[in-house]
Coordinates of C-alpha atoms in Angstrom, one line a residue:
Chain A
M1 CA 24.5 3.9 37.4
T2 CA 22.3 0.7 39.1
R3 CA 23.6 -3.0 39.3
F4 CA 20.7 -3.8 37.3
S5 CA 21.0 -1.9 34.5
L6 CA 25.1 -2.4 33.8
A7 CA 23.4 -6.2 33.2
A8 CA 21.2 -5.5 30.8
L9 CA 24.0 -3.0 29.1
A10 CA 26.2 -5.9 29.0
E11 CA 23.6 -8.5 28.0
R12 CA 22.6 -6.4 24.4
A13 CA 26.3 -6.0 24.3
V14 CA 26.6 -9.9 24.0
Y15 CA 24.0 -10.1 21.5
L16 CA 25.8 -7.0 19.7
V17 CA 29.1 -8.7 19.8
V18 CA 27.8 -12.2 18.7
L19 CA 26.0 -10.4 15.7
G20 CA 28.5 -8.6 14.6
A21 CA 30.1 -11.6 14.6
I22 CA 28.3 -13.2 11.7
G23 CA 27.9 -10.3 10.1
A24 CA 32.0 -9.9 9.7
E25 CA 31.6 -14.1 9.4
A26 CA 29.8 -13.9 5.9
V27 CA 31.5 -10.9 5.0
A28 CA 35.0 -12.5 5.0
S29 CA 33.3 -15.4 3.8
G30 CA 31.2 -14.2 0.7
L31 CA 35.3 -11.8 0.0
S32 CA 37.2 -14.4 0.2
G33 CA 34.8 -16.5 -2.0
G34 CA 33.2 -20.4 -1.6
S35 CA 33.4 -23.8 -3.2
A36 CA 30.6 -23.4 -4.9
P37 CA 31.0 -22.3 -8.6
P38 CA 31.0 -18.4 -9.1
I39 CA 27.8 -16.0 -11.1
A40 CA 29.0 -15.3 -14.7
E41 CA 30.4 -12.0 -14.5
G42 CA 27.9 -10.1 -17.4
V43 CA 25.2 -11.7 -15.3
A44 CA 26.2 -10.2 -12.0
A45 CA 27.1 -7.4 -14.0
A46 CA 23.5 -6.0 -15.7
L47 CA 22.2 -7.2 -12.5
T48 CA 24.9 -4.2 -10.4
A49 CA 23.7 -2.3 -12.9
L50 CA 19.5 -2.9 -12.4
C51 CA 20.3 -3.1 -8.8
L52 CA 22.0 0.8 -9.3
V53 CA 18.8 2.1 -11.5
L54 CA 16.4 0.6 -8.6
L55 CA 18.6 2.2 -6.2
A56 CA 18.4 6.4 -8.2
K57 CA 14.9 5.3 -8.8
G58 CA 14.3 4.9 -5.7
L59 CA 16.6 8.2 -4.5
L60 CA 14.0 9.9 -6.5
G61 CA 11.2 8.5 -4.9
F62 CA 11.9 10.2 -1.8
G63 CA 13.0 13.5 -3.1
P64 CA 16.2 12.7 -2.8
L65 CA 15.7 15.9 -0.5
Y66 CA 12.6 15.9 1.1
A67 CA 10.8 19.1 4.1
G68 CA 8.1 17.3 6.4
A69 CA 5.8 20.1 7.1
P70 CA 6.7 21.3 10.2
A71 CA 9.8 22.3 8.1
R72 CA 7.9 23.6 4.7
T73 CA 6.0 25.4 7.1
W74 CA 7.9 26.7 9.7
V75 CA 11.7 27.2 7.8
L76 CA 11.4 27.0 4.5
S77 CA 8.9 29.8 4.8
T78 CA 11.4 32.7 6.1
P79 CA 14.2 34.0 4.4
A80 CA 16.3 31.9 6.2
D81 CA 20.0 31.1 3.4
R82 CA 17.6 27.7 2.3
G83 CA 21.1 26.5 0.7
R84 CA 22.3 25.9 4.2
L85 CA 19.3 24.7 5.3
L86 CA 20.2 21.6 2.9
R87 CA 23.2 20.8 3.5
K88 CA 22.8 18.2 6.3
H89 CA 19.7 16.2 4.0
L90 CA 22.2 16.4 0.8
A91 CA 24.6 14.9 3.6
G92 CA 21.7 12.3 4.3
A93 CA 21.2 11.3 0.4
V94 CA 24.6 11.0 -0.2
A95 CA 25.4 8.7 2.8
A96 CA 22.3 6.7 1.5
G97 CA 23.9 7.0 -1.8
V98 CA 27.2 5.6 -0.7
G99 CA 25.5 2.6 1.1
G100 CA 23.9 1.2 -0.9
C101 CA 26.5 1.0 -3.4
L102 CA 29.1 -0.8 -1.3
C103 CA 26.3 -2.8 -0.9
L104 CA 25.8 -3.5 -5.0
G105 CA 30.3 -3.4 -4.4
F106 CA 30.3 -6.3 -1.8
A107 CA 27.7 -8.1 -3.5
F108 CA 29.0 -7.7 -7.0
V109 CA 32.8 -9.0 -5.2
A110 CA 30.2 -12.4 -3.2
V111 CA 28.9 -13.6 -6.3
T112 CA 31.6 -13.3 -8.9
R113 CA 34.7 -14.3 -6.3
L114 CA 36.2 -11.4 -9.1
T115 CA 40.0 -11.2 -6.9
V116 CA 39.5 -7.5 -6.2
A117 CA 42.0 -4.6 -4.4
V118 CA 39.8 -3.9 -1.5
A119 CA 40.5 -0.6 -0.6
P120 CA 40.4 1.0 -4.2
W121 CA 37.5 -1.0 -5.5
F122 CA 35.8 -0.3 -2.0
A123 CA 36.5 3.8 -2.8
V124 CA 35.4 3.2 -6.5
W125 CA 31.6 2.1 -5.1
A126 CA 31.6 5.0 -2.9
A127 CA 32.4 7.4 -5.4
V128 CA 29.0 5.4 -7.9
G129 CA 26.9 6.0 -5.1
V130 CA 27.7 10.2 -4.4
V131 CA 27.9 10.6 -8.2
V132 CA 23.8 9.0 -8.7
A133 CA 22.9 10.2 -5.6
C134 CA 24.1 14.5 -6.4
A135 CA 23.0 13.4 -9.4
C136 CA 19.6 12.8 -8.4
V137 CA 19.4 16.0 -6.0
L138 CA 20.4 17.6 -9.6
I139 CA 17.2 15.9 -11.7
Q140 CA 15.2 17.1 -8.1
S141 CA 15.7 21.0 -8.7
R142 CA 15.4 20.8 -12.0
Y143 CA 11.3 21.6 -13.0
G144 CA 9.3 19.2 -14.7
S145 CA 12.7 16.3 -15.2
V146 CA 11.8 14.0 -11.8
P147 CA 9.2 12.2 -14.1
L148 CA 11.1 11.8 -17.2
V149 CA 13.9 10.8 -15.0
Q150 CA 11.7 8.1 -13.6
R151 CA 11.0 6.7 -17.1
G152 CA 13.4 6.1 -18.5
L153 CA 15.1 4.8 -15.6
A154 CA 11.7 2.0 -15.6
V155 CA 12.8 1.3 -19.4
T156 CA 16.3 0.9 -18.4
A157 CA 15.7 -1.0 -16.1
W158 CA 13.1 -3.6 -18.3
L159 CA 16.1 -3.9 -20.4
L160 CA 18.5 -5.0 -17.8
A161 CA 16.6 -7.2 -16.5
G162 CA 16.3 -8.3 -20.1
T163 CA 20.1 -8.8 -20.5
A164 CA 20.9 -10.7 -17.1
M165 CA 18.6 -13.0 -19.1
V166 CA 21.2 -13.4 -21.9
A167 CA 24.7 -12.4 -20.4
D168 CA 27.6 -13.9 -19.7
S169 CA 31.1 -12.3 -20.6
G170 CA 31.0 -9.2 -18.6
L171 CA 32.9 -6.2 -19.8
D172 CA 36.4 -5.4 -18.9
L173 CA 34.9 -1.2 -17.5
V174 CA 38.3 -0.1 -15.1
V175 CA 37.5 2.7 -12.7
P176 CA 40.9 4.6 -11.6
V177 CA 40.2 5.3 -8.1
P178 CA 40.7 9.3 -9.0
V179 CA 39.0 10.0 -12.2
A180 CA 36.0 8.5 -9.5
L181 CA 37.1 10.6 -6.7
T182 CA 37.2 13.8 -8.8
C183 CA 33.8 12.2 -10.1
A184 CA 32.7 12.5 -6.7
V185 CA 33.3 15.4 -6.0
A186 CA 32.5 17.6 -8.5
A187 CA 28.9 15.7 -8.0
V188 CA 28.4 17.6 -4.8
W189 CA 29.7 20.7 -5.5
L190 CA 27.3 21.1 -8.3
A191 CA 25.1 20.1 -6.0
R192 CA 25.7 21.7 -3.4
Q193 CA 25.2 24.8 -5.9
R194 CA 21.8 24.0 -6.6
L195 CA 20.3 23.4 -2.8
G196 CA 19.5 27.3 -2.7
T197 CA 17.5 26.8 -6.4
M198 CA 14.5 24.2 -4.6
T199 CA 11.8 24.7 -3.7
R200 CA 9.3 24.1 -1.6
G201 CA 7.0 22.3 -3.5
R202 CA 9.6 20.1 -5.3
L203 CA 11.3 19.9 -1.4
S204 CA 7.7 18.5 -0.5
S205 CA 7.1 16.1 -3.0
G206 CA 9.1 12.9 -1.9
A207 CA 7.5 13.7 2.0
E208 CA 4.7 12.4 1.6
L209 CA 6.5 9.1 1.6
A210 CA 9.6 9.8 3.8
T211 CA 6.6 10.1 6.6
A212 CA 4.4 6.9 5.7
T213 CA 8.6 5.0 5.6
Q214 CA 9.5 6.3 9.9
A215 CA 5.6 5.7 10.0
S216 CA 6.2 1.5 8.6
A217 CA 9.4 1.6 10.7
L218 CA 8.9 2.6 14.0
S219 CA 5.3 0.3 14.0
L220 CA 6.8 -2.6 11.7
D221 CA 4.2 -2.6 9.9
V222 CA 4.6 -1.8 5.8
T223 CA 1.1 -1.2 4.9
L224 CA 1.2 2.9 5.6
F225 CA 4.7 3.0 3.6
W226 CA 3.2 0.9 0.1
T227 CA -0.2 2.9 0.5
I228 CA 1.9 6.2 -0.2
V229 CA 3.3 4.1 -3.1
L230 CA 0.1 2.8 -4.7
E231 CA -1.3 6.5 -4.6
R232 CA 1.7 7.8 -6.5
R233 CA 1.9 5.3 -8.8
A234 CA -2.3 6.3 -9.2
R235 CA -1.6 9.8 -9.7
S236 CA 1.5 9.2 -12.0
L237 CA -0.5 7.5 -14.3
G238 CA -4.1 9.8 -14.2
R239 CA -5.9 8.4 -16.6
V240 CA -6.0 4.3 -18.1
R241 CA -8.1 2.8 -21.0
P242 CA -10.4 0.4 -18.8
A243 CA -10.2 -2.7 -17.7
A244 CA -11.8 -5.7 -19.2
I245 CA -13.5 -7.1 -16.3
H246 CA -16.8 -9.0 -17.0
G247 CA -17.8 -13.2 -16.0
T248 CA -18.7 -14.0 -12.3
R249 CA -18.7 -12.7 -9.2
F250 CA -15.6 -14.8 -8.9
T251 CA -13.9 -14.2 -12.7
A252 CA -14.2 -10.3 -12.5
L253 CA -12.4 -9.6 -9.4
I254 CA -9.9 -11.6 -10.7
R255 CA -10.0 -10.1 -13.9
A256 CA -9.8 -6.1 -11.8
D257 CA -6.7 -7.9 -9.5
L258 CA -4.9 -8.7 -12.8
A259 CA -5.9 -5.6 -14.1
R260 CA -4.3 -4.0 -11.4
I261 CA -1.0 -5.9 -12.3
R262 CA -1.2 -4.9 -15.6
R263 CA -0.7 -1.3 -14.9
T264 CA 2.0 -1.4 -12.0
P265 CA 4.7 -3.4 -14.2
T266 CA 7.1 -2.2 -11.5
A267 CA 5.5 -4.7 -9.1
L268 CA 5.7 -7.5 -12.2
L269 CA 10.1 -6.2 -13.0
F270 CA 10.5 -6.3 -8.7
W271 CA 8.8 -10.3 -8.9
A272 CA 11.1 -11.0 -12.3
A273 CA 14.5 -9.2 -9.7
L274 CA 14.1 -11.0 -7.3
L275 CA 14.8 -14.3 -9.2
A276 CA 18.5 -13.5 -9.6
V277 CA 18.9 -13.6 -5.8
P278 CA 18.4 -17.0 -5.4
Y279 CA 21.1 -17.3 -8.4
G280 CA 22.6 -14.6 -6.7
A281 CA 22.6 -16.8 -3.1
A282 CA 23.7 -20.2 -4.9
V283 CA 27.0 -19.9 -4.1
T284 CA 26.3 -19.8 -0.6
P285 CA 25.4 -21.9 2.5
F286 CA 21.7 -19.8 2.8
L287 CA 20.8 -20.4 -0.3
P288 CA 17.6 -22.2 1.9
A289 CA 16.3 -19.1 3.3
I290 CA 16.8 -16.5 1.0
H291 CA 14.4 -18.7 -1.2
V292 CA 11.6 -18.5 1.4
V293 CA 12.3 -14.7 2.4
A294 CA 12.9 -13.4 -1.6
G295 CA 10.4 -15.3 -2.6
F296 CA 7.9 -14.2 -0.2
V297 CA 9.2 -10.3 -1.2
A298 CA 8.4 -11.4 -4.9
V299 CA 5.4 -12.5 -4.2
D300 CA 4.1 -9.4 -1.8
R301 CA 4.6 -7.6 -4.5
L302 CA 1.6 -8.7 -6.8
A303 CA -0.8 -9.0 -3.7
A304 CA -1.7 -5.2 -3.5
G305 CA -4.8 -5.8 -3.6
L306 CA -5.3 -8.4 -1.4
R307 CA -3.3 -6.0 0.9
V308 CA -5.9 -3.2 -0.1
V309 CA -9.7 -4.5 0.2
S310 CA -8.2 -6.6 3.8
R311 CA -7.7 -2.9 5.3
A312 CA -10.5 -0.6 3.6
P313 CA -13.8 -2.6 5.4
A314 CA -15.8 -0.3 2.9
L315 CA -14.8 -1.5 0.1
R316 CA -15.1 -5.4 1.3
R317 CA -19.2 -3.9 2.4
A318 CA -19.2 -2.6 -1.3
L319 CA -17.8 -5.9 -2.8
G320 CA -20.5 -7.8 -1.1
G321 CA -19.8 -11.9 -0.1
S322 CA -18.0 -13.3 2.9
D323 CA -14.3 -11.6 3.8
R324 CA -13.3 -14.7 3.5
E325 CA -14.7 -15.1 -0.5
L326 CA -12.9 -11.6 -1.6
A327 CA -9.4 -13.0 0.5
L328 CA -9.3 -15.9 -1.8
A329 CA -10.3 -14.4 -5.5
H330 CA -8.1 -11.5 -4.4
L331 CA -4.9 -14.5 -3.6
A332 CA -5.2 -15.8 -6.7
I333 CA -2.2 -14.1 -8.4
P334 CA -0.3 -13.8 -5.7
G335 CA -1.0 -17.6 -5.5
V336 CA 0.1 -18.2 -9.5
G337 CA 3.0 -16.2 -9.2
A338 CA 4.3 -18.1 -6.3
V339 CA 4.1 -20.8 -8.4
V340 CA 5.6 -19.9 -11.3
W341 CA 8.8 -17.9 -9.6
S342 CA 9.4 -21.5 -7.5
L343 CA 9.2 -23.1 -10.5
V344 CA 11.4 -20.6 -12.4
T345 CA 13.6 -20.3 -9.3
L346 CA 13.6 -24.8 -9.5
L347 CA 15.3 -24.8 -12.8
V348 CA 17.0 -22.3 -12.9
V349 CA 19.5 -22.1 -9.9
P350 CA 21.4 -25.2 -8.6
G351 CA 20.8 -26.3 -5.4
V352 CA 17.0 -24.9 -5.5
T353 CA 15.4 -28.9 -4.4
P354 CA 11.3 -29.6 -5.1
L355 CA 11.0 -29.9 -1.8
M356 CA 12.4 -26.0 -1.0
A357 CA 10.4 -25.0 -3.6
A358 CA 6.8 -26.4 -2.4
I359 CA 8.2 -24.8 1.4
T360 CA 8.6 -21.6 -0.3
T361 CA 5.4 -21.7 -2.9
F362 CA 3.5 -22.5 0.3
G363 CA 4.8 -20.8 3.0
A364 CA 5.5 -17.3 1.0
L365 CA 1.7 -17.2 0.1
A366 CA 1.2 -18.1 4.4
V367 CA 3.3 -15.6 5.0
V368 CA 2.1 -12.8 2.1
Y369 CA -1.9 -13.4 3.7
R370 CA -0.9 -13.3 7.1
V371 CA 0.8 -10.2 6.8
A372 CA -1.8 -8.7 4.7
T373 CA -5.1 -9.6 7.4
R374 CA -3.1 -8.7 10.1
P375 CA -5.0 -5.9 12.1
P376 CA -3.2 -2.8 13.2
L377 CA -1.1 -2.9 15.9
D378 CA -3.1 -2.8 19.0
Y379 CA -1.0 0.0 21.6
P380 CA -2.6 -0.6 24.8
T381 CA -1.5 -4.2 25.6
P382 CA 0.5 -5.6 28.4
V383 CA 4.4 -5.7 28.5
I384 CA 6.1 -8.6 28.9
D385 CA 10.1 -8.8 28.9
V386 CA 11.0 -11.7 26.3
G387 CA 15.2 -11.5 27.6
L388 CA 16.4 -9.9 24.1
F389 CA 15.0 -6.6 23.6
G390 CA 13.6 -5.9 27.0
P391 CA 10.3 -5.4 27.9
T392 CA 8.4 -5.7 24.6
P393 CA 4.4 -4.5 24.0
L394 CA 2.4 -8.3 23.2
G395 CA 0.6 -6.0 20.3
L396 CA 3.5 -6.1 18.8
I397 CA 4.9 -9.2 19.3
L398 CA 1.4 -10.9 18.6
Q399 CA 1.5 -7.8 15.5
L400 CA 5.9 -9.7 14.5
S401 CA 4.2 -13.0 14.4
R402 CA 2.0 -12.3 11.5
G403 CA 4.5 -11.4 9.9
P404 CA 8.9 -10.9 9.8
A405 CA 9.0 -13.7 13.1
L406 CA 6.8 -16.2 10.8
L407 CA 8.7 -15.6 7.8
A408 CA 12.9 -16.7 9.8
G409 CA 10.7 -19.2 11.3
L410 CA 9.5 -20.6 7.8
A411 CA 13.0 -20.0 6.4
L412 CA 14.8 -22.3 9.6
V413 CA 12.1 -24.9 8.5
Q414 CA 13.9 -24.4 4.8
T415 CA 17.2 -24.2 6.1
A416 CA 16.7 -27.5 7.8
V417 CA 14.9 -29.4 5.6
G418 CA 17.5 -27.8 2.3
Chain B
M1 CA -37.0 -4.5 6.8
L2 CA -35.2 -2.6 9.3
T3 CA -35.6 -2.5 13.0
V4 CA -33.4 -0.5 15.5
S5 CA -34.2 -1.1 19.2
G6 CA -33.1 0.6 22.2
L7 CA -29.5 1.1 20.5
C8 CA -27.0 2.9 23.2
K9 CA -24.2 4.0 23.0
S10 CA -21.5 5.7 24.9
Y11 CA -17.4 7.1 24.2
A12 CA -15.6 7.3 27.7
G13 CA -18.8 7.5 29.5
L14 CA -20.5 10.4 27.1
A15 CA -24.3 8.9 25.8
V16 CA -24.4 9.6 22.0
L17 CA -26.7 7.5 21.5
T18 CA -29.8 6.8 24.0
D19 CA -32.3 4.0 23.6
V20 CA -32.6 4.5 20.1
T21 CA -35.5 2.8 18.3
F22 CA -37.7 2.9 15.2
T23 CA -38.7 0.8 12.0
L24 CA -38.1 1.4 8.4
F25 CA -40.0 -0.4 5.9
P26 CA -39.6 -0.8 2.5
G27 CA -39.6 1.9 0.3
E28 CA -39.5 4.3 2.9
A29 CA -36.7 6.7 4.0
V30 CA -36.3 8.1 6.9
A31 CA -34.1 11.1 7.8
V32 CA -32.1 10.8 11.2
V33 CA -31.5 15.0 12.0
G34 CA -30.3 16.7 14.7
P35 CA -26.9 18.9 15.1
N36 CA -23.1 18.0 14.6
G37 CA -21.5 15.9 17.3
A38 CA -25.4 14.8 17.9
G39 CA -24.7 11.0 16.9
K40 CA -26.6 11.1 13.4
T41 CA -23.2 8.8 12.3
T42 CA -22.9 6.9 14.8
L43 CA -26.6 6.4 14.3
L44 CA -25.4 4.7 10.8
K45 CA -22.5 2.9 12.0
C46 CA -24.3 1.1 14.2
V47 CA -27.2 0.1 12.3
A48 CA -24.1 -1.2 9.6
G49 CA -22.6 -3.4 11.5
L50 CA -19.4 -0.8 11.8
E51 CA -19.5 0.5 15.5
E52 CA -21.0 -2.1 18.0
P53 CA -23.5 -0.8 20.5
D54 CA -23.5 -1.0 23.9
S55 CA -27.1 -2.1 23.7
G56 CA -30.2 -2.7 21.1
L57 CA -30.0 -4.2 18.8
V58 CA -30.4 -3.9 15.2
E59 CA -32.4 -6.2 12.5
L60 CA -32.8 -7.1 8.7
D61 CA -35.6 -9.1 7.8
G62 CA -35.7 -10.3 11.7
A63 CA -32.4 -11.1 11.8
P64 CA -29.9 -9.8 13.5
L65 CA -27.6 -7.3 11.4
R66 CA -24.2 -8.4 10.7
E67 CA -22.3 -6.6 9.0
S68 CA -19.6 -9.5 7.5
D69 CA -23.2 -11.6 6.3
P70 CA -23.0 -12.0 2.5
A71 CA -26.8 -11.7 3.1
V72 CA -26.5 -8.1 4.5
R73 CA -24.2 -7.3 2.2
A74 CA -26.1 -8.1 -1.0
A75 CA -29.0 -6.1 0.6
M76 CA -27.7 -2.9 1.9
A77 CA -25.6 -0.4 -0.5
C78 CA -23.9 2.1 2.2
L79 CA -22.8 5.6 2.3
L80 CA -20.4 6.5 4.9
D81 CA -17.8 8.4 6.1
D82 CA -15.1 5.9 5.7
A83 CA -15.5 5.1 1.8
D84 CA -12.7 3.7 0.3
Y85 CA -11.3 3.0 -3.7
F86 CA -8.9 1.2 -5.1
P87 CA -6.4 3.2 -5.8
D88 CA -4.7 2.1 -9.4
L89 CA -9.0 1.2 -10.6
S90 CA -10.3 4.0 -12.9
V91 CA -13.7 5.1 -12.2
V92 CA -15.9 2.9 -14.9
D93 CA -13.5 0.1 -13.7
H94 CA -14.6 0.5 -9.8
L95 CA -18.6 0.6 -11.3
T96 CA -17.7 -2.3 -13.5
L97 CA -16.8 -4.7 -11.0
Y98 CA -19.3 -3.6 -8.4
A99 CA -22.2 -4.6 -11.1
H100 CA -20.7 -7.6 -11.1
A101 CA -19.8 -8.4 -7.8
H102 CA -23.3 -8.5 -6.9
G103 CA -24.9 -9.5 -10.1
T104 CA -26.5 -6.3 -11.6
P105 CA -28.2 -7.4 -15.3
D106 CA -26.7 -5.7 -17.9
V107 CA -23.7 -4.6 -16.7
P108 CA -22.5 -2.0 -19.2
G109 CA -26.3 -0.1 -19.9
T110 CA -26.4 0.5 -15.8
V111 CA -22.7 1.8 -16.0
A112 CA -22.6 4.0 -18.7
S113 CA -26.2 5.0 -17.5
V114 CA -24.9 5.8 -13.9
L115 CA -21.7 7.7 -15.2
Q116 CA -23.7 10.1 -17.4
E117 CA -26.6 10.2 -14.4
L118 CA -23.1 11.7 -12.0
D119 CA -20.7 13.0 -14.6
L120 CA -18.2 11.2 -14.1
P121 CA -15.2 11.1 -15.8
A122 CA -15.0 6.9 -16.6
D123 CA -11.0 6.9 -17.1
Q124 CA -9.6 9.2 -14.2
L125 CA -8.0 6.8 -11.6
P126 CA -10.1 8.0 -7.9
V127 CA -6.5 9.4 -6.6
T128 CA -7.4 11.9 -8.9
L129 CA -11.0 13.2 -8.7
S130 CA -11.6 16.5 -6.7
S131 CA -13.5 15.3 -3.4
G132 CA -16.7 16.6 -5.1
Q133 CA -15.8 14.0 -7.4
R134 CA -15.1 11.4 -5.2
H135 CA -18.0 12.0 -3.2
R136 CA -20.1 11.3 -6.3
L137 CA -18.5 7.7 -7.4
G138 CA -19.2 6.9 -3.6
L139 CA -23.2 7.3 -4.7
A140 CA -22.3 6.0 -8.2
S141 CA -21.3 2.2 -5.8
C142 CA -24.3 2.4 -4.4
L143 CA -26.1 3.0 -7.7
V144 CA -24.6 0.3 -10.0
R145 CA -25.7 -2.8 -7.9
P146 CA -29.4 -4.0 -6.7
R147 CA -30.0 -2.7 -3.3
R148 CA -32.8 -3.2 -1.0
L149 CA -31.8 -0.6 1.8
L150 CA -29.3 2.5 1.2
L151 CA -27.5 4.0 3.9
L152 CA -26.6 8.1 2.8
D153 CA -24.2 10.1 5.8
E154 CA -25.4 13.6 4.5
P155 CA -25.4 12.0 0.9
E156 CA -25.7 16.0 0.0
Q157 CA -22.1 16.8 1.1
R158 CA -20.5 18.8 -1.7
L159 CA -23.1 18.3 -4.6
D160 CA -24.0 21.8 -5.9
H161 CA -27.5 23.0 -6.1
A162 CA -28.1 20.8 -9.8
G163 CA -26.7 17.9 -7.8
R164 CA -29.1 18.4 -4.8
S165 CA -32.0 18.9 -6.8
W166 CA -30.5 15.2 -8.7
L167 CA -29.8 13.4 -5.3
A168 CA -33.7 14.5 -3.9
D169 CA -35.5 13.4 -7.3
R170 CA -32.8 10.1 -7.8
L171 CA -34.3 9.1 -4.0
T172 CA -37.2 9.5 -4.2
K173 CA -36.9 7.6 -7.6
E174 CA -35.4 5.3 -5.2
K175 CA -38.0 4.9 -2.4
A176 CA -40.9 4.3 -5.8
S177 CA -38.6 0.9 -6.8
G178 CA -39.0 -0.6 -3.0
T179 CA -36.4 0.3 -1.4
A180 CA -35.4 1.9 2.1
V181 CA -33.5 4.3 3.0
L182 CA -32.5 5.7 5.9
F183 CA -30.0 8.6 5.7
T184 CA -28.3 11.8 7.8
S185 CA -29.0 15.6 6.5
H186 CA -28.3 18.7 7.3
D187 CA -30.1 20.0 3.9
P188 CA -34.0 20.6 4.7
D189 CA -34.8 21.3 1.2
L190 CA -34.0 18.0 1.0
I191 CA -35.5 16.3 4.2
A192 CA -38.9 17.7 3.1
A193 CA -38.9 16.2 -0.6
V194 CA -37.3 12.8 0.7
A195 CA -38.2 11.7 4.2
D196 CA -41.5 10.3 5.1
R197 CA -40.4 10.7 8.4
Q198 CA -37.4 11.9 10.6
I199 CA -35.4 11.0 14.0
S200 CA -33.7 13.4 16.2
A201 CA -30.5 12.0 17.4

């Protein structure tokens, strides 16, 4: 190994230690409590249950077991033991469920300042994750049951969001560790029994989304992911009643955008659910940064129309007018969403100041616009070395500057003035 | 109305279009013909402003054609191979939106007439349409709005026999109403029925 490689390794080790220490400090701070008042247990319980439902929805969206086109064509078409082939996939789904639930367990303790025995607490949450993931596999293995369960989960999510608004005291629900672990083992056994019955059709239901997620993660561009999500939603809707599109050119564009929002209530649910994030973060010193990031994510859920029209030259040609006018019309609904979201947090969340709300309103809208209108990643660009991550393509840096880096800068500004 | 002069385009040194020159007048239809790979679609993309030619000029009403110019978008209705749709707006929503966006008089009447003419399911979302129905939606989006120039890339594709007859009839009517039509095609019957002139790509 050369001296240069050793120096590069040492440099990255330093970064890892620094970032790891920050993470460990955040976890320790969350578990030990702080000076700020805790969140009511009822509210936290309802929000945690809501996140659990969203986790299940997400897992079902990916399958949770899926096989890409090569595996479907070359492996699953053979008489190979399908149950054995899918064991790794099941392990992946279970790991995702456990990871998600451990985060939920940590968040619950962090925001309620509940005193818990750490090992049993997280053991129960891990068991919940296993049960949720395996239940999703069982649902996937039954013909035609996924859409029905998805609809039920959507209704449950809305009910839980409503409950979070009014709940004040929590349920004293105690699950003994042995019971939780027994349920988890039973769930894994049941799920493994069903692996052999998975058809290629059922395994391909989430492959498109999984491929898009991988591509989006590798290219640091969520456009492909959201395009597939939108198409899947549209496929599940199939037919819709005509939207009330009328008025002048500008109002017709806004009414069409409004119709799109009404047809995808999950986006509105996310927008509303994200109101709880700064509420939960009010007890932490990261409130200003979390406020602006949550604001961006919430407003971005309402900007599907802007994303579509920005990426489709054919649509812009068909709609006529200038690109600026089309972007403005499709910024109207996200703009209103940004104002209302910030206003509600200003009124409800302790610690949110008018200046913080104003920065989030304009900042989130600006980032949403920049992200939606950024050009695709240009691969054949020069590579420069900025030290932190080694040689990096200039195109990737420019891409980041129109998305995550811009948001990070905004979070720093918010923290500085907050 | 549309003037194309000295248009050249090549990809990686391979010449696709070489010194293409023609003029299209209102009420006239010009067919771009040639085998696969001859550059028919590239020519239409250069005319529509989607592709930048290596050299040459495309002018609309005497001014250089710029795709993002609102006046150009108002005059030109295109159906090229990059057709796209809002995934969560139905067929009728798309047509109504296009009609309002371009100031079509009597929007409900025009939309209903085009829907019936093209036999499109009004309440379906584009992702649930067959490829043929999606192509018809593309044609409908051109016909539901005012236009002076129609650019169509192989409009007969995915249409059945009756659909091709309807298309020939419709394009003939477009010419009669003063609309200029520039289209590529592999269908000799459609070319014979509609085109006033042919250009070999």
